[in-house]
Amino acid sequence: MQIAPDLPTPVAPPLDFLPPSPVAPDQDASAYDALVSRLTAEVRPSDVPEQIWLREVADHIWEIGRVRRAKVSTVEGATEEGLRLVLDSLGVDGAAPLAARWAARDADAVKAVDATLAKAELGMGPVRAQALCLQLDRIERLDRLEGDAIARRDQAIRDIRRHRAQFAAALRRAALAVEAAAARDGGQATPRPEEKSETQPCER
Amino acid sequence: MRTMTAARLRANRRNAFKSTGPKTPAGKAAAARNARQHGLSLPVLLVPGFAPEVEALARRITQSVVGSAADPRHHELACRVAEAQLDIVRVRTARLPLAAAIATDPAALKQILRLDRYEKRALSRRKFAMRAFDDVALPAAVARRHFGRTKPSEKTQ
């Protein structure tokens, strides 16, 4: 199949079978490494599929955290505009510069805003609500991203569980078949020393 | 329900003809490149150079699960898992720079959501490929690891 002639033909980069680390340049890579190490110690993946799923769980946990932080910063970024709208609705003169000074944490502006909101029997709730309304499209997109990441994390966990349960079921069938054959032959089944209980599939 | 008359049918066809894709050469050329901007809609095996990666990963999967009891059937099923997994890796590699910018760049967020469908498809393919692989490979793995056989007998299936 030909790629469009004016586009570079994709060439396989040196890929590993795991995706690249999801850590952004401004994030703490050691925190992600600690997360992967902790999950690995808990789950003890026994084969490549389990390594893939485990890494996926770690990546989605990381992604969920990033999206949640993005939601918070999105609302915080719109707080100044939200405050301006609330102050405007209260009829405050110079609402925009006051909101700008409040956002810069100017002490006088903070006092003035607190007094104005208190006088109107309002707290920061309406301000945050205004900020949320201003960024609703973006928050909805981030919500969708977060929901997808949660669903995929849970699916990877279910995949590991199914894989191990299926291994245990295969082991059970094999063990029963060996015992049945031994009973027919009138002898004893002699499993190899490394045989493990089906309740410990992760240690295979 | 409105009755379809011959006149209405003709009008529908005329209107449909007006809205069936680009007309100008530039528009047609642009539409011809749809879905080819990042190559993620191409299966990994059609991208030059990826076939050895698929082979290598399939061998690693088969070796790690079945070990010396592996046979061509296991490898074939593992190849399907490997293809889907490498598609996931490609999508995740493409979205990496965008994910770092979601807090600041609205365009990055939209782009990630667009890329998401490729990851969704690849995840779905990998799920079913892995189930098919496990159905065949895990009995063989049990037979080799715990009962010293290289092939599972009929009785253990």
PDB file of C-alpha atoms in Angstrom, chain A residues 102-188:
ATOM      1  CA  TRP A 102      -7.190  39.148  43.080  1.00  0.00           C
ATOM      2  CA  ALA A 103      -5.749  36.488  40.761  1.00  0.00           C
ATOM      3  CA  ALA A 104      -2.284  37.964  41.387  1.00  0.00           C
ATOM      4  CA  ARG A 105      -3.000  37.542  45.124  1.00  0.00           C
ATOM      5  CA  ASP A 106      -2.824  41.277  45.833  1.00  0.00           C
ATOM      6  CA  ALA A 107      -3.722  41.521  49.543  1.00  0.00           C
ATOM      7  CA  ASP A 108      -5.984  44.563  49.176  1.00  0.00           C
ATOM      8  CA  ALA A 109      -7.819  43.020  46.248  1.00  0.00           C
ATOM      9  CA  VAL A 110      -8.319  39.745  48.146  1.00  0.00           C
ATOM     10  CA  LYS A 111      -9.807  41.689  51.093  1.00  0.00           C
ATOM     11  CA  ALA A 112     -12.049  43.703  48.775  1.00  0.00           C
ATOM     12  CA  VAL A 113     -13.306  40.614  46.964  1.00  0.00           C
ATOM     13  CA  ASP A 114     -13.925  38.738  50.228  1.00  0.00           C
ATOM     14  CA  ALA A 115     -15.868  41.712  51.577  1.00  0.00           C
ATOM     15  CA  THR A 116     -17.910  42.074  48.388  1.00  0.00           C
ATOM     16  CA  LEU A 117     -18.801  38.395  48.268  1.00  0.00           C
ATOM     17  CA  ALA A 118     -19.614  38.322  51.990  1.00  0.00           C
ATOM     18  CA  LYS A 119     -21.864  41.335  51.607  1.00  0.00           C
ATOM     19  CA  ALA A 120     -23.773  39.512  48.887  1.00  0.00           C
ATOM     20  CA  GLU A 121     -23.826  36.371  51.080  1.00  0.00           C
ATOM     21  CA  LEU A 122     -21.758  34.495  48.519  1.00  0.00           C
ATOM     22  CA  GLY A 123     -18.632  32.381  48.876  1.00  0.00           C
ATOM     23  CA  MET A 124     -16.229  31.122  46.227  1.00  0.00           C
ATOM     24  CA  GLY A 125     -18.787  28.517  45.094  1.00  0.00           C
ATOM     25  CA  PRO A 126     -20.481  30.750  42.491  1.00  0.00           C
ATOM     26  CA  VAL A 127     -17.067  31.892  41.243  1.00  0.00           C
ATOM     27  CA  ARG A 128     -15.936  28.307  40.725  1.00  0.00           C
ATOM     28  CA  ALA A 129     -19.272  27.489  39.102  1.00  0.00           C
ATOM     29  CA  GLN A 130     -18.797  30.367  36.649  1.00  0.00           C
ATOM     30  CA  ALA A 131     -15.262  29.173  35.920  1.00  0.00           C
ATOM     31  CA  LEU A 132     -16.571  25.660  35.284  1.00  0.00           C
ATOM     32  CA  CYS A 133     -19.275  26.976  32.933  1.00  0.00           C
ATOM     33  CA  LEU A 134     -16.670  28.919  30.968  1.00  0.00           C
ATOM     34  CA  GLN A 135     -14.604  25.773  30.422  1.00  0.00           C
ATOM     35  CA  LEU A 136     -17.421  23.250  30.177  1.00  0.00           C
ATOM     36  CA  ASP A 137     -16.493  21.938  26.712  1.00  0.00           C
ATOM     37  CA  ARG A 138     -12.935  21.358  27.777  1.00  0.00           C
ATOM     38  CA  ILE A 139     -13.940  19.757  31.077  1.00  0.00           C
ATOM     39  CA  GLU A 140     -16.289  17.420  29.209  1.00  0.00           C
ATOM     40  CA  ARG A 141     -13.467  16.337  26.911  1.00  0.00           C
ATOM     41  CA  LEU A 142     -11.181  15.760  29.886  1.00  0.00           C
ATOM     42  CA  ASP A 143     -13.965  13.791  31.582  1.00  0.00           C
ATOM     43  CA  ARG A 144     -14.218  11.588  28.521  1.00  0.00           C
ATOM     44  CA  LEU A 145     -10.469  11.041  28.531  1.00  0.00           C
ATOM     45  CA  GLU A 146     -10.547  10.170  32.225  1.00  0.00           C
ATOM     46  CA  GLY A 147     -13.475   7.785  31.768  1.00  0.00           C
ATOM     47  CA  ASP A 148     -11.691   5.995  28.923  1.00  0.00           C
ATOM     48  CA  ALA A 149      -8.517   5.658  30.985  1.00  0.00           C
ATOM     49  CA  ILE A 150     -10.459   4.227  33.944  1.00  0.00           C
ATOM     50  CA  ALA A 151     -12.280   1.745  31.694  1.00  0.00           C
ATOM     51  CA  ARG A 152      -9.021   0.627  30.077  1.00  0.00           C
ATOM     52  CA  ARG A 153      -7.246   0.259  33.404  1.00  0.00           C
ATOM     53  CA  ASP A 154     -10.094  -1.934  34.655  1.00  0.00           C
ATOM     54  CA  GLN A 155     -10.074  -3.958  31.436  1.00  0.00           C
ATOM     55  CA  ALA A 156      -6.340  -4.655  31.802  1.00  0.00           C
ATOM     56  CA  ILE A 157      -6.948  -5.853  35.361  1.00  0.00           C
ATOM     57  CA  ARG A 158      -9.778  -8.101  34.154  1.00  0.00           C
ATOM     58  CA  ASP A 159      -7.500  -9.450  31.412  1.00  0.00           C
ATOM     59  CA  ILE A 160      -4.843 -10.470  33.952  1.00  0.00           C
ATOM     60  CA  ARG A 161      -7.507 -12.118  36.110  1.00  0.00           C
ATOM     61  CA  ARG A 162      -8.961 -14.018  33.151  1.00  0.00           C
ATOM     62  CA  HIS A 163      -5.511 -15.124  31.959  1.00  0.00           C
ATOM     63  CA  ARG A 164      -4.644 -16.511  35.375  1.00  0.00           C
ATOM     64  CA  ALA A 165      -8.038 -18.118  35.876  1.00  0.00           C
ATOM     65  CA  GLN A 166      -7.757 -19.776  32.480  1.00  0.00           C
ATOM     66  CA  PHE A 167      -4.311 -21.099  33.373  1.00  0.00           C
ATOM     67  CA  ALA A 168      -5.721 -22.453  36.646  1.00  0.00           C
ATOM     68  CA  ALA A 169      -8.618 -24.104  34.812  1.00  0.00           C
ATOM     69  CA  ALA A 170      -6.242 -25.743  32.338  1.00  0.00           C
ATOM     70  CA  LEU A 171      -4.148 -26.966  35.254  1.00  0.00           C
ATOM     71  CA  ARG A 172      -7.201 -28.391  36.974  1.00  0.00           C
ATOM     72  CA  ARG A 173      -8.296 -30.248  33.847  1.00  0.00           C
ATOM     73  CA  ALA A 174      -4.809 -31.636  33.346  1.00  0.00           C
ATOM     74  CA  ALA A 175      -4.544 -32.735  36.972  1.00  0.00           C
ATOM     75  CA  LEU A 176      -7.907 -34.503  36.835  1.00  0.00           C
ATOM     76  CA  ALA A 177      -6.923 -36.238  33.603  1.00  0.00           C
ATOM     77  CA  VAL A 178      -3.657 -37.456  35.145  1.00  0.00           C
ATOM     78  CA  GLU A 179      -5.484 -38.740  38.227  1.00  0.00           C
ATOM     79  CA  ALA A 180      -8.087 -40.498  36.110  1.00  0.00           C
ATOM     80  CA  ALA A 181      -5.390 -42.148  34.009  1.00  0.00           C
ATOM     81  CA  ALA A 182      -3.551 -43.223  37.151  1.00  0.00           C
ATOM     82  CA  ALA A 183      -6.741 -44.706  38.606  1.00  0.00           C
ATOM     83  CA  ARG A 184      -7.352 -46.653  35.383  1.00  0.00           C
ATOM     84  CA  ASP A 185      -3.805 -47.986  35.394  1.00  0.00           C
ATOM     85  CA  GLY A 186      -4.091 -48.858  39.085  1.00  0.00           C
ATOM     86  CA  GLY A 187      -1.058 -46.727  39.911  1.00  0.00           C
ATOM     87  CA  GLN A 188      -0.384 -43.341  41.416  1.00  0.00           C
TER      88      GLN A 188
END
